[in-house]
Short mmCIF file of C-alpha atoms in Angstrom, two decimals:
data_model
loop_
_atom_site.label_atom_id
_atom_site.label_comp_id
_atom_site.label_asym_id
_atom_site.label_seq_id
_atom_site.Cartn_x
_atom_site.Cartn_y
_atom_site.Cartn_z
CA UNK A 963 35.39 0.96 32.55
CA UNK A 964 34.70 1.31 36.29
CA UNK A 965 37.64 3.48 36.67
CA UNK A 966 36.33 6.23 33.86
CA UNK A 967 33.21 6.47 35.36
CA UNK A 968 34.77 7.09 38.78
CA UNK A 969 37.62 9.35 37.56
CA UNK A 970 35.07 11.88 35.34
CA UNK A 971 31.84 12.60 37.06
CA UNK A 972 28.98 11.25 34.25
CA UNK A 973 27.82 13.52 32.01
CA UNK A 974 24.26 15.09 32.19
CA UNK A 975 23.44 14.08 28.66
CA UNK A 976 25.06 11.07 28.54
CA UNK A 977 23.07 8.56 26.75
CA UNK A 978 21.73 5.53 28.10
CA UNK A 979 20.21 2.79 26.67
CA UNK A 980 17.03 1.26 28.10
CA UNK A 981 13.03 0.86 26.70
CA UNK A 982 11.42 4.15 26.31
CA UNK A 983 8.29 4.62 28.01
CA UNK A 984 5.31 5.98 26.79
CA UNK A 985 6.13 9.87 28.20
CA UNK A 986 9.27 9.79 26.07
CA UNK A 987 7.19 9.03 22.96
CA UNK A 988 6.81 12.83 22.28
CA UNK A 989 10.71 13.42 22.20
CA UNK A 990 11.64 9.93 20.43
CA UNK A 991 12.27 10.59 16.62
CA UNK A 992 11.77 7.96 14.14
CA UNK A 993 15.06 7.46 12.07
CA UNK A 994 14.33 8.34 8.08
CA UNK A 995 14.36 4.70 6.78
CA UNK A 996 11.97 3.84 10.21
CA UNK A 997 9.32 6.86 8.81
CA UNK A 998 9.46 5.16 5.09
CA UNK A 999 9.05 1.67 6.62
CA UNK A 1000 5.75 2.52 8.98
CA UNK A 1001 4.42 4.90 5.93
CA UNK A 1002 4.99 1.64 3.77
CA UNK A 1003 2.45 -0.43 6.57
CA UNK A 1004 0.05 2.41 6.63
CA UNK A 1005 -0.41 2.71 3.10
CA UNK A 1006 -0.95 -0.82 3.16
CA UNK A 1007 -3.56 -1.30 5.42
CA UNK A 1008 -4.93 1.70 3.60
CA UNK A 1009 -5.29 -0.08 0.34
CA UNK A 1010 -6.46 -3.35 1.69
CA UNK A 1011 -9.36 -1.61 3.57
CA UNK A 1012 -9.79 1.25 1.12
CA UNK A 1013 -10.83 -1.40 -1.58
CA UNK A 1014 -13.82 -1.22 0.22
CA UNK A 1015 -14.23 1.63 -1.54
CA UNK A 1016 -12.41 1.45 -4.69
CA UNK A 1017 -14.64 -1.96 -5.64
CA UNK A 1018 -17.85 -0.58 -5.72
CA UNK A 1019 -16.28 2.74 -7.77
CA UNK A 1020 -14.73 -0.08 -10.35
CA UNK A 1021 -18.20 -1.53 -10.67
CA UNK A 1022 -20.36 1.72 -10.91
CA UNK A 1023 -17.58 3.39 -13.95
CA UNK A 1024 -18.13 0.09 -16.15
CA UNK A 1025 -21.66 -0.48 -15.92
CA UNK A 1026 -23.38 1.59 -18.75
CA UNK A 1027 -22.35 5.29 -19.63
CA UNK A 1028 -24.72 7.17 -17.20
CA UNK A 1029 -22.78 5.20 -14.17
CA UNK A 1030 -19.56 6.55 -15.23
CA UNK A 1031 -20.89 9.94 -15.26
CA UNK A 1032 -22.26 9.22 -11.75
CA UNK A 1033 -18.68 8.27 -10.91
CA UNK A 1034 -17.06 11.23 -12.20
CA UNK A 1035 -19.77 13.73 -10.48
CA UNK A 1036 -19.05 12.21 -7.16
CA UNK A 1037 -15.30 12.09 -7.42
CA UNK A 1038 -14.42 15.26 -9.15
CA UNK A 1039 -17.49 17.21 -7.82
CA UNK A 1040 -17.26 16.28 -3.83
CA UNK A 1041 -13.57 17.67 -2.68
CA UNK A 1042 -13.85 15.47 -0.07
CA UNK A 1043 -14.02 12.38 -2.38
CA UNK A 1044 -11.65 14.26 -4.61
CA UNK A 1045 -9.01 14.40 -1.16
CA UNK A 1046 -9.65 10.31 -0.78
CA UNK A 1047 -9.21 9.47 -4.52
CA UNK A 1048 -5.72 11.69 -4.19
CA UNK A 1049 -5.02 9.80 -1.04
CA UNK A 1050 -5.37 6.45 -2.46
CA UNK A 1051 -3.55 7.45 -5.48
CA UNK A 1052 -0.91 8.19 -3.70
CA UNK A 1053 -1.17 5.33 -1.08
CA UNK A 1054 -0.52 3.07 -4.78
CA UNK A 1055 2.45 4.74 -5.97
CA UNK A 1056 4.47 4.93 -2.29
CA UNK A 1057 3.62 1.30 -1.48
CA UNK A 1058 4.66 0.44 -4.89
CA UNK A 1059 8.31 2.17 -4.88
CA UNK A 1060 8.89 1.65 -1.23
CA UNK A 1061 8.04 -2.06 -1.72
CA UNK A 1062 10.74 -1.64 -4.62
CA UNK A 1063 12.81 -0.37 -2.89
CA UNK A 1064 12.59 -3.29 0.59
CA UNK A 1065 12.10 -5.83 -1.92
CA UNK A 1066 16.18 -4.65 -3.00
CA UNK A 1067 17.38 -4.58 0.68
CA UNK A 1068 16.12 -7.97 1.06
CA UNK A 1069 18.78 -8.89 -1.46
CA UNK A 1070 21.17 -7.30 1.07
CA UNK A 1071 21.79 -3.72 -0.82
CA UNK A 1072 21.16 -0.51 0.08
CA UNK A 1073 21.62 -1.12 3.48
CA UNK A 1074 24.12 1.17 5.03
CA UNK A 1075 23.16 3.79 7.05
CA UNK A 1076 23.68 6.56 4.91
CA UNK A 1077 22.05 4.71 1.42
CA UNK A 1078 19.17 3.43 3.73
CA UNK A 1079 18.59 7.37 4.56
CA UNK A 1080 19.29 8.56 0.93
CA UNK A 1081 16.81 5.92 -1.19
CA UNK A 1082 13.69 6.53 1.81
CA UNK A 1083 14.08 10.13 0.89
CA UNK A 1084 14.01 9.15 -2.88
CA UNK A 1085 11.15 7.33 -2.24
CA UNK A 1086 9.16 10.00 -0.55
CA UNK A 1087 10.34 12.68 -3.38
CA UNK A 1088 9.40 10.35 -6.64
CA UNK A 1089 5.79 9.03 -5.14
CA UNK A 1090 4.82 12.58 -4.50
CA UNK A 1091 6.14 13.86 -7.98
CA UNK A 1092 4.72 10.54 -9.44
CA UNK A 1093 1.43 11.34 -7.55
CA UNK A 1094 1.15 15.19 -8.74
CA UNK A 1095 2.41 13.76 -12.35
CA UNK A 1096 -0.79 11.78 -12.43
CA UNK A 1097 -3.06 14.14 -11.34
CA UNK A 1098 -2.01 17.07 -13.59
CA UNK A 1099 -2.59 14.67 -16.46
CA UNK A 1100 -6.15 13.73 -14.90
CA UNK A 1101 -7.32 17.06 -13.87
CA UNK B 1026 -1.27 -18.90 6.31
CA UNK B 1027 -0.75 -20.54 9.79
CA UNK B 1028 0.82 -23.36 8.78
CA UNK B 1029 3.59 -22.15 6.86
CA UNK B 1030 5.71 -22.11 10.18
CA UNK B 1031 9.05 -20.80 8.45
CA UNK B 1032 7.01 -17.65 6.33
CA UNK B 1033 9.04 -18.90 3.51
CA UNK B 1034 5.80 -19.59 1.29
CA UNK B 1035 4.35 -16.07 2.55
CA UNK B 1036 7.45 -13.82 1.92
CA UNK B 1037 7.59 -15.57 -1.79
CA UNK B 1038 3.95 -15.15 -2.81
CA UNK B 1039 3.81 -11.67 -1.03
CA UNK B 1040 6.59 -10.77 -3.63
CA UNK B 1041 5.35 -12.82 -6.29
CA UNK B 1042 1.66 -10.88 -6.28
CA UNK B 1043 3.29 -7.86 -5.96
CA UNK B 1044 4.91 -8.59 -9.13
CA UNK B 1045 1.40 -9.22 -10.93
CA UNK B 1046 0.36 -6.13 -9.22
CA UNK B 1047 2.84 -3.85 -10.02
CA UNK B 1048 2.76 -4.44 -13.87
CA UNK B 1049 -0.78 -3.82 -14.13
CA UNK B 1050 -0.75 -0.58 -12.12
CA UNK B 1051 2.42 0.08 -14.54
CA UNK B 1052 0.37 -0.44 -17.34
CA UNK B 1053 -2.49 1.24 -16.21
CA UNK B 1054 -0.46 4.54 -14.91
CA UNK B 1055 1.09 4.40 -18.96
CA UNK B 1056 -2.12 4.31 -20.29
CA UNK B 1057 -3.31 6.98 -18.39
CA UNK B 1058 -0.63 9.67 -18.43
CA UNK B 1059 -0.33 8.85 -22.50
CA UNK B 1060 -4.43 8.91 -23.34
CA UNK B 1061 -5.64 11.17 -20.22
CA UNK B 1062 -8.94 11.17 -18.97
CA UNK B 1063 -10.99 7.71 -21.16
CA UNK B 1064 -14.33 8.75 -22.01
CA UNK B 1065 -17.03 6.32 -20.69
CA UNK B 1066 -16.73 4.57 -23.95
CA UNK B 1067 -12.73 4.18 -24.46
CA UNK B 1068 -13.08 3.35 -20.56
CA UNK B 1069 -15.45 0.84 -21.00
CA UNK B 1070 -14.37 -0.74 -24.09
CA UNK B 1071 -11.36 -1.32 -22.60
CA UNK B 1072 -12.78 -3.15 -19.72
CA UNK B 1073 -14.68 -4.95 -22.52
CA UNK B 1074 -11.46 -6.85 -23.79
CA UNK B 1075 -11.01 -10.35 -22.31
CA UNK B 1076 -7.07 -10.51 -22.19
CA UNK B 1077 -7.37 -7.23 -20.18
CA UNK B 1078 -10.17 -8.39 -18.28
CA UNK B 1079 -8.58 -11.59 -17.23
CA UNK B 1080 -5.45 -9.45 -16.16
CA UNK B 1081 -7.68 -7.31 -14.22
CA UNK B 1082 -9.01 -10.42 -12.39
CA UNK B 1083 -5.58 -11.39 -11.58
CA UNK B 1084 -4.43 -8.29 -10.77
CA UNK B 1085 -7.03 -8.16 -8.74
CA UNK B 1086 -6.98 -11.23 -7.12
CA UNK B 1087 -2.73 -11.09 -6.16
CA UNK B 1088 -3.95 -7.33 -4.62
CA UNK B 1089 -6.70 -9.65 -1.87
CA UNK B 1090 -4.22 -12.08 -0.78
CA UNK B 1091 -0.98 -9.66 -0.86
CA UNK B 1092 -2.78 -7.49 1.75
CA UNK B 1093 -4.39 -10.84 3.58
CA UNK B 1094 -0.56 -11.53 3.69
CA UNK B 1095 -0.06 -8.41 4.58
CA UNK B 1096 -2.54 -7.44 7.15
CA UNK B 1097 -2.27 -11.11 9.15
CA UNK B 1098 1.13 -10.29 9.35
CA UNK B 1099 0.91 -6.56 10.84
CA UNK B 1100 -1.93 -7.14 13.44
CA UNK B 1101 0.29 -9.15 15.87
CA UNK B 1102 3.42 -6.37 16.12
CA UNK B 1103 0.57 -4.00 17.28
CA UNK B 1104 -2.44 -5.94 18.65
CA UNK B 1105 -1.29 -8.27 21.99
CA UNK B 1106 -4.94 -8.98 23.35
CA UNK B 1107 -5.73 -12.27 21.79
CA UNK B 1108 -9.65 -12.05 21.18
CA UNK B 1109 -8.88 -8.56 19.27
CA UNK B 1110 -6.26 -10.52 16.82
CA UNK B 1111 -8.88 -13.34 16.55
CA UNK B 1112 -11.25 -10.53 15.33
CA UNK B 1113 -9.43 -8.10 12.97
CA UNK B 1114 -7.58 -11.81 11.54
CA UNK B 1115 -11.63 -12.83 10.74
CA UNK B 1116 -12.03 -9.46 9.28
CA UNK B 1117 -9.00 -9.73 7.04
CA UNK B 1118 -10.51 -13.34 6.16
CA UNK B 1119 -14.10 -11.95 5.33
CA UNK B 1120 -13.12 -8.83 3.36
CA UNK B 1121 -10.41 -10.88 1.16
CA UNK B 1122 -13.03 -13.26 0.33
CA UNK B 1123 -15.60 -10.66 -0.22
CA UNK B 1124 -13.77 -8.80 -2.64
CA UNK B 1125 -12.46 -11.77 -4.07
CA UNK B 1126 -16.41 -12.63 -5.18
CA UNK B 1127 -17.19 -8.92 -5.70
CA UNK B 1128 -14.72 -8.67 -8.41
CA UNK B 1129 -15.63 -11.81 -10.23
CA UNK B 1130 -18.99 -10.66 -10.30
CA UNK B 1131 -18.11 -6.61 -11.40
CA UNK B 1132 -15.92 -8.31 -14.44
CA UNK B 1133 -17.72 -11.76 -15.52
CA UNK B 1134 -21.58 -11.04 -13.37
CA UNK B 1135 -24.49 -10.22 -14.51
CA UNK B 1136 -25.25 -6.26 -15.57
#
């Protein structure tokens, strides 16, 4: 080993492996399966925290006829609330088929580099077309 | 939650609530995209059955503790100053248990 490294002259771009500290942070990519995993957390915390939300909206739609009118006039009529509702939606569906999907590499499948990268992708393609699907229907 | 030192008991009930939750957003996706849009009264009537009721409380109850679960576990990979933890783990606590009484009294309260 010594003697390659004193034979060749090291190469620029050579990599070496150490921590990364916080001013590499803008060049350091996340690997595909690493993007599906912190999505999965994110979406999590989302939904725990969102609830906060989604509770009182569960309450107001079953209490008598004129609250689920309210409901619908501040959902579909605010585009803000609309963008949240969406948000949530799809915070459901991704945590759902990503947690499908972790709960089958826990079994020890899927996870070879290349499958790992292939199912996150299919998991970010079906929750958005799942998502969409939902909303069409709902419009 | 502590004092299952091995996380054995948490990584089976995590996946065990999921289950729960996952059929009844299943279900409830189904009945959407085949019905659309419920009126206030197919909406409300539906709410109005027991068995689905119950299965709502449930459903609703495995979606507290699988993000309790969830959360506890998440705030420690990000959060090293201890008195922060201590905090957002108390918030986790409160909001679980809040819900947990919010949505027995939405289903089976008083209107």
């Amino acid at each position: 080993m010594s003697d390659v490294t004193k034979s060749k002259p090291r190469p620029v771009d050579m990599p070496t492996f150490r921590n990364i500290a916080v001013s590499d942070l803008a060049r350091y990519r996340l690997p595909l399966p690493g993007i599906a995993s912190i999505i999965h957390r994110i979406t999590g915390i989302a939904l725990f925290f969102g609830l906060i939300l989604l509770l009182p909206m569960l309450q107001m739609s079953l209490k008598s006829e004129a609250g689920f009118e309210a409901f619908r006039t501040i959902v579909w009529g605010n585009p803000l609330a609309k963008l949240v509702m969406i948000g949530l939606l799809f915070a459901i569906i991704y945590h759902l088929i990503a947690g499908i999907r972790h709960v089958i590499q826990d079994s020890g499948k899927w996870l070879d580099l290349q499958v790992s990268r292939s199912t996150a992708s299919a998991v970010f393609v079906s929750s958005v077309v799942v998502t969409a699907l939902i909303v069409w229907r709902l419009w | 939650m502590a004092s299952n030192q091995s996380g054995i008991q948490d990584w089976w009930l995590q996946r065990i609530s999921a289950g729960i939750i996952a059929a009844y957003v299943l279900l409830l996706i189904v009945l959407l995209l085949v019905n659309g849009t419920p009126t206030a009264a197919q909406w409300q009537a539906l709410f109005a059955n027991n068995a689905f009721k119950a299965f709502t409380l449930l459903a609703l109850i495995a979606t507290f503790y699988h993000g309790l679960i969830g959360v506890l576990h998440i705030w420690p990979d990000y959060i090293k100053n201890a008195a922060t933890r201590a905090t957002l783990n108390a918030l986790s606590w409160l909001a679980a248990a809040g819900y947990a009484l919010y949505a027995v009294y939405i289903l089976f309260g008083l209107k």
